[in-house]
Short mmCIF file of C-alpha atoms in Angstrom, two decimals:
data_model
loop_
_atom_site.label_atom_id
_atom_site.label_comp_id
_atom_site.label_asym_id
_atom_site.label_seq_id
_atom_site.Cartn_x
_atom_site.Cartn_y
_atom_site.Cartn_z
CA MET A 492 11.12 20.97 -1.63
CA SER A 493 12.35 17.75 -1.08
CA THR A 494 12.16 15.44 -4.52
CA PRO A 495 8.84 13.44 -5.70
CA ARG A 496 10.91 10.35 -5.79
CA ARG A 497 13.55 8.51 -5.47
CA ARG A 498 14.99 5.39 -7.04
CA SER A 499 17.96 2.83 -5.41
CA GLY A 500 19.35 -0.84 -6.10
CA ARG A 501 19.90 -2.81 -8.92
CA GLY A 502 17.62 -5.99 -10.14
CA ALA A 503 13.96 -7.13 -11.08
CA PRO A 504 11.54 -3.29 -11.65
CA LEU A 505 9.75 -2.38 -8.47
CA VAL A 506 7.21 0.35 -7.88
CA LEU A 507 6.05 0.75 -4.61
CA LEU A 508 2.93 2.77 -4.07
CA HIS A 509 2.23 4.52 -0.39
CA GLY A 510 -0.82 4.98 1.13
CA VAL A 511 -3.29 8.24 2.16
CA GLY A 512 -1.83 10.85 3.67
CA LEU A 513 1.90 9.34 3.43
CA ASP A 514 4.88 10.06 1.39
CA HIS A 515 7.14 7.84 -0.65
CA THR A 516 9.12 7.66 2.55
CA LEU A 517 7.02 5.32 3.93
CA TRP A 518 9.53 2.73 2.84
CA ASP A 519 13.02 4.52 4.70
CA GLU A 520 12.75 0.86 6.22
CA LEU A 521 11.63 -2.04 3.51
CA ALA A 522 13.12 -0.42 0.51
CA PRO A 523 17.14 -1.26 1.94
CA LEU A 524 16.18 -5.27 2.25
CA LEU A 525 15.14 -5.18 -1.71
CA GLU A 526 17.38 -3.16 -3.20
CA ALA A 527 20.27 -6.46 -3.63
CA ARG A 528 17.45 -7.99 -5.97
CA PHE A 529 15.38 -5.48 -6.71
CA ASP A 530 15.31 -1.63 -9.10
CA VAL A 531 13.19 0.51 -6.41
CA LEU A 532 11.07 2.72 -7.24
CA ARG A 533 9.22 4.85 -4.49
CA TYR A 534 7.39 8.21 -5.67
CA ASP A 535 5.04 10.57 -3.68
CA LEU A 536 1.00 9.92 -5.53
CA LEU A 537 -0.47 13.11 -6.68
CA GLY A 538 -1.88 15.87 -3.83
CA HIS A 539 1.40 13.86 -1.65
CA GLY A 540 4.74 15.13 -0.30
CA ALA A 541 6.55 16.50 -3.45
CA ALA A 542 4.17 15.61 -6.06
CA PRO A 543 1.69 17.69 -7.88
CA GLY A 544 -1.44 18.36 -6.62
CA ILE A 545 -5.06 17.20 -6.71
CA HIS A 546 -6.98 19.59 -8.95
CA GLY A 547 -11.25 18.96 -7.85
CA VAL A 548 -11.96 15.68 -7.44
CA ALA A 549 -9.10 12.31 -6.75
CA ARG A 550 -9.79 10.05 -9.95
CA ILE A 551 -8.14 7.21 -9.95
CA GLU A 552 -7.40 7.07 -13.42
CA ASP A 553 -4.99 10.14 -12.55
CA PHE A 554 -2.97 7.99 -10.69
CA ILE A 555 -3.27 5.49 -13.11
CA ALA A 556 -1.44 8.27 -15.44
CA GLN A 557 0.90 8.75 -12.79
CA LEU A 558 1.93 5.75 -12.87
CA ASP A 559 2.67 5.55 -16.36
CA ALA A 560 4.75 8.24 -16.80
CA GLU A 561 6.92 7.14 -13.98
CA LEU A 562 7.78 4.05 -15.60
CA ASP A 563 8.23 5.91 -18.57
CA LEU A 564 11.00 7.76 -17.12
CA ALA A 565 12.38 4.90 -14.91
CA GLY A 566 12.53 3.76 -18.50
CA TRP A 567 10.76 0.17 -18.04
CA ARG A 568 8.11 -1.40 -20.12
CA LYS A 569 6.89 -3.27 -17.35
CA ALA A 570 7.45 -3.76 -13.54
CA CYS A 571 6.16 -5.59 -10.56
CA VAL A 572 3.84 -3.27 -8.21
CA LEU A 573 3.48 -3.33 -5.01
CA GLY A 574 0.36 -1.06 -3.67
CA TYR A 575 -0.46 0.01 0.31
CA SER A 576 -3.59 0.60 1.80
CA MET A 577 -5.02 3.18 -0.92
CA GLY A 578 -1.92 2.63 -3.20
CA GLY A 579 -3.23 -0.78 -3.56
CA LEU A 580 -6.69 0.52 -5.24
CA ILE A 581 -4.07 2.30 -7.51
CA ALA A 582 -2.15 -1.21 -8.04
CA GLY A 583 -5.14 -2.85 -8.13
CA ALA A 584 -6.56 -0.51 -11.11
CA TYR A 585 -3.41 -0.11 -12.44
CA ALA A 586 -2.62 -3.99 -13.07
CA ALA A 587 -6.45 -4.23 -15.40
CA ALA A 588 -5.74 -1.63 -16.82
CA ARG A 589 -2.44 -2.05 -18.18
CA PRO A 590 -1.77 -5.83 -17.97
CA GLN A 591 1.27 -5.70 -20.65
CA ARG A 592 2.75 -3.45 -17.51
CA VAL A 593 2.10 -5.30 -14.08
CA ASP A 594 4.90 -8.36 -14.01
CA ARG A 595 3.73 -9.15 -10.47
CA LEU A 596 0.92 -7.29 -8.09
CA VAL A 597 1.49 -7.01 -4.18
CA LEU A 598 -1.57 -5.85 -2.64
CA LEU A 599 -0.63 -4.73 1.17
CA SER A 600 -2.62 -3.82 3.39
CA THR A 601 -5.36 -2.99 0.98
CA VAL A 602 -9.37 -2.64 1.29
CA PHE A 603 -11.97 -4.73 -0.21
CA GLN A 604 -16.10 -4.92 -0.20
CA ARG A 605 -15.89 -3.20 3.45
CA THR A 606 -19.28 -4.93 5.49
CA PRO A 607 -21.62 -1.51 6.44
CA ASP A 608 -19.81 -1.25 9.56
CA GLU A 609 -16.67 -0.62 8.22
CA VAL A 610 -18.53 1.47 5.66
CA GLN A 611 -19.22 3.93 8.11
CA ALA A 612 -16.23 3.79 10.53
CA VAL A 613 -13.95 5.24 7.58
CA MET A 614 -16.50 7.85 6.58
CA ALA A 615 -16.79 8.81 9.87
CA ARG A 616 -12.78 9.19 9.85
CA LEU A 617 -13.34 11.08 6.50
CA GLU A 618 -15.40 13.82 8.68
CA ALA A 619 -13.29 13.80 11.42
CA ALA A 620 -10.67 15.00 9.33
CA ALA A 621 -12.42 17.19 7.27
CA THR A 622 -13.36 18.91 10.78
CA GLN A 623 -11.63 18.00 13.50
CA ASP A 624 -8.16 19.51 14.66
CA VAL A 625 -5.32 18.11 12.25
CA GLN A 626 -3.67 17.13 15.16
CA ALA A 627 -5.31 14.84 17.51
CA ALA A 628 -6.89 13.47 14.18
CA ALA A 629 -3.54 12.60 13.39
CA ALA A 630 -3.08 10.70 16.89
CA VAL A 631 -5.81 8.85 16.16
CA SER A 632 -4.36 7.40 13.20
CA LEU A 633 -1.30 6.67 14.43
CA GLN A 634 -3.01 4.85 17.91
CA ARG A 635 -4.94 2.61 15.05
CA TRP A 636 -2.29 2.11 12.98
CA PHE A 637 1.01 1.22 14.88
CA THR A 638 0.75 -1.61 17.93
CA PRO A 639 1.72 -0.35 21.14
CA ALA A 640 4.87 -2.35 21.38
CA PHE A 641 6.65 -0.86 18.09
CA GLN A 642 4.98 2.85 19.91
CA ALA A 643 6.61 2.57 22.90
CA ALA A 644 9.82 1.07 21.07
CA ARG A 645 10.78 3.38 18.48
CA PRO A 646 8.52 6.55 19.10
CA GLU A 647 10.36 8.82 16.97
CA ARG A 648 9.41 6.98 14.09
CA VAL A 649 5.78 6.96 14.82
CA ALA A 650 6.31 10.75 15.42
CA ALA A 651 7.97 11.39 12.08
CA ILE A 652 4.70 9.83 10.45
CA GLY A 653 2.40 11.78 12.44
CA GLN A 654 4.13 15.10 11.28
CA ARG A 655 3.68 13.49 7.83
CA LEU A 656 -0.07 13.61 8.30
CA VAL A 657 -0.19 16.89 10.14
CA GLN A 658 1.72 18.77 7.39
CA ASN A 659 -0.25 17.27 4.93
CA ASP A 660 -1.97 20.47 2.45
CA ARG A 661 -5.98 20.05 3.89
CA ALA A 662 -7.52 19.98 0.33
CA ASN A 663 -5.16 17.58 -1.45
CA PHE A 664 -5.59 15.32 1.97
CA LEU A 665 -9.06 15.10 1.75
CA ALA A 666 -9.46 15.05 -1.95
CA ALA A 667 -7.04 11.83 -1.51
CA TYR A 668 -8.80 10.50 1.65
CA ARG A 669 -12.74 10.82 -0.05
CA LEU A 670 -10.94 8.07 -2.82
CA PHE A 671 -9.73 6.17 -0.66
CA ALA A 672 -13.01 6.36 1.42
CA HIS A 673 -15.45 5.62 -1.40
CA GLY A 674 -12.94 3.44 -2.99
CA ASP A 675 -14.53 -0.11 -2.60
CA PRO A 676 -15.58 -0.02 -6.85
CA VAL A 677 -12.40 -0.08 -7.35
CA LEU A 678 -10.85 -2.84 -6.55
CA ALA A 679 -14.35 -5.17 -7.06
CA GLN A 680 -14.69 -3.94 -10.54
CA ALA A 681 -10.80 -4.76 -11.29
CA ALA A 682 -10.25 -8.18 -9.32
CA PRO A 683 -11.35 -10.09 -12.76
CA ASP A 684 -9.17 -7.87 -14.98
CA ILE A 685 -5.93 -8.66 -13.02
CA ALA A 686 -4.53 -11.48 -14.91
CA CYS A 687 -1.02 -11.34 -13.02
CA PRO A 688 0.28 -13.65 -10.31
CA THR A 689 -1.11 -11.72 -7.04
CA LEU A 690 0.05 -11.72 -3.04
CA VAL A 691 -2.41 -10.15 -1.12
CA MET A 692 -1.35 -9.36 2.69
CA THR A 693 -2.26 -8.01 5.96
CA GLY A 694 -1.79 -7.16 9.34
CA GLU A 695 -3.85 -9.97 11.86
CA GLU A 696 -4.92 -6.64 13.94
CA ASP A 697 -5.37 -4.61 11.08
CA VAL A 698 -9.03 -2.95 11.89
CA GLY A 699 -8.87 -1.24 8.11
CA SER A 700 -7.59 -3.93 6.53
CA THR A 701 -9.02 -6.82 8.00
CA PRO A 702 -8.09 -10.05 7.05
CA ARG A 703 -11.31 -10.95 6.70
CA MET A 704 -10.65 -8.42 3.45
CA SER A 705 -8.20 -10.25 2.59
CA ARG A 706 -9.15 -13.49 1.96
CA GLY A 707 -12.32 -12.14 0.09
CA LEU A 708 -9.88 -10.54 -1.92
CA ALA A 709 -7.45 -13.51 -3.00
CA ARG A 710 -10.40 -15.33 -3.71
CA ALA A 711 -11.92 -12.70 -6.16
CA LEU A 712 -8.40 -12.72 -8.01
CA PRO A 713 -7.57 -15.46 -10.24
CA ASP A 714 -4.23 -16.13 -9.34
CA ALA A 715 -3.67 -15.01 -5.97
CA ARG A 716 -1.61 -15.92 -2.84
CA LEU A 717 -2.74 -14.96 0.92
CA ARG A 718 -0.36 -14.02 3.94
CA VAL A 719 -1.24 -12.45 7.22
CA VAL A 720 1.02 -11.28 9.31
CA ASP A 721 0.82 -12.28 13.89
CA GLY A 722 0.65 -9.90 15.62
CA GLN A 723 0.64 -6.61 13.56
CA ARG A 724 -1.66 -3.69 12.38
CA HIS A 725 -1.92 -0.76 9.55
CA MET A 726 2.08 0.07 9.78
CA LEU A 727 3.34 -3.46 8.16
CA PRO A 728 6.39 -1.51 6.18
CA VAL A 729 7.71 0.44 9.33
CA GLU A 730 7.04 -2.16 11.78
CA ALA A 731 7.59 -5.41 10.05
CA PRO A 732 10.34 -4.79 7.07
CA ASP A 733 12.02 -7.95 7.66
CA ALA A 734 8.97 -10.11 7.42
CA ILE A 735 7.43 -8.07 4.00
CA ALA A 736 10.41 -8.71 2.51
CA THR A 737 11.11 -11.95 2.64
CA ALA A 738 7.73 -12.31 1.27
CA LEU A 739 8.07 -10.45 -1.26
CA HIS A 740 11.38 -12.17 -2.14
CA ALA A 741 9.82 -15.83 -2.11
CA PHE A 742 6.84 -13.79 -4.29
CA LEU A 743 8.40 -11.63 -7.03
CA LEU A 744 11.55 -13.83 -7.55
CA PRO A 745 9.59 -17.08 -7.60
CA THR A 746 11.21 -20.85 -7.43
CA PRO A 747 9.13 -23.39 -9.06
CA HIS A 748 7.39 -25.42 -6.63
CA PRO A 749 5.11 -28.86 -7.54
CA HIS A 750 2.16 -28.34 -3.90
CA ASP A 751 2.52 -23.91 -4.28
CA ASP A 752 -1.49 -23.82 -4.59
CA LEU A 753 -3.20 -20.76 -5.73
CA ASN A 754 -5.89 -19.04 -3.72
CA THR A 755 -5.22 -20.77 0.02
CA GLU A 756 -3.62 -18.65 2.94
CA ALA A 757 0.57 -19.89 3.93
CA PRO A 758 1.32 -19.95 7.16
CA ALA A 759 1.76 -16.28 8.61
CA GLU A 760 4.55 -14.94 8.22
CA SER A 761 6.19 -13.97 11.58
CA PRO A 762 6.48 -9.96 12.68
CA ALA A 763 9.54 -7.67 12.55
CA ARG A 764 10.49 -6.76 15.97
#
C-alpha cells in the first residue's frame, strides 16, 4: 500500500488538500514548482487512497481533525492551506474553526451557493455515482474536468486520473461525495469567520465550480482576492500548474503594494499549455 502522505521542499509550510475521488498524486505537476520556496505537505483525505476509511456519514469535523493531526505530525503550529474542490470546503471550514493555525488560505475550484439547476446537476451526478458502472461514471467526470486540448495532448495523465476514480472504494467514495454534494452550507457558514487573507481561484470554463461561484465566495470573505484562469475547466492543478504556481508565489509570499485592492477580480492568469 502506498503512503497516504508526501512532504517535499523547503520554506513556508503549505498543505494541499485534493478533491473527492482523488488522492495526493493530484499534485504531482504542481508540487515540484513550489518546492524551492515551500515545505509542501500533501496527503490522502479520509476515505481516499491509502488513508483510513470513512465510517458511516462523512462529517466535515472528521476532516478538520485529520488536518489537525497532519499539522501536528509535521511539527507545524500553523501553515498556509490550499483546498481544491471538496478540499476547498475542508480548508475553508478549517480556517474558520482553527484561525490560529492558518496563515493564508487558497480556495481552488471550490463550490459556493449553487443555483437550483446546479444543485440538481450535482445530485444527478451523486445518483449516477451510486448506480452507474464505475467506468462510465469516471469517463463522464473526465470529460467535464479536462479541456479537449489536454485530453488530446496528455491522454496518459487523463487515464491515470480515471484509474484513480475507478479504484476508489465505492462506499468511501459515496460517503465523501454526499458531503461534497450537500456541502453548500459549509462555506456559507464558515465565510464570515475566515479572517486570514484568502485567494479564490477557478477555471473560466469550469461548470462545477463556476466563476460566478468564485466571485460570490470572494465577496463573502472578509479579506479575499479572485483569479479566474482563462480557457480552463476543473483540473487546474494538472492542466495549468504554471499559472497556479505563479499565483501562489505572488499571494502566499507577498510583497506589499499600495494598490493591492481586496475583494476585486484581478486580470486572469494565462493557462499553461
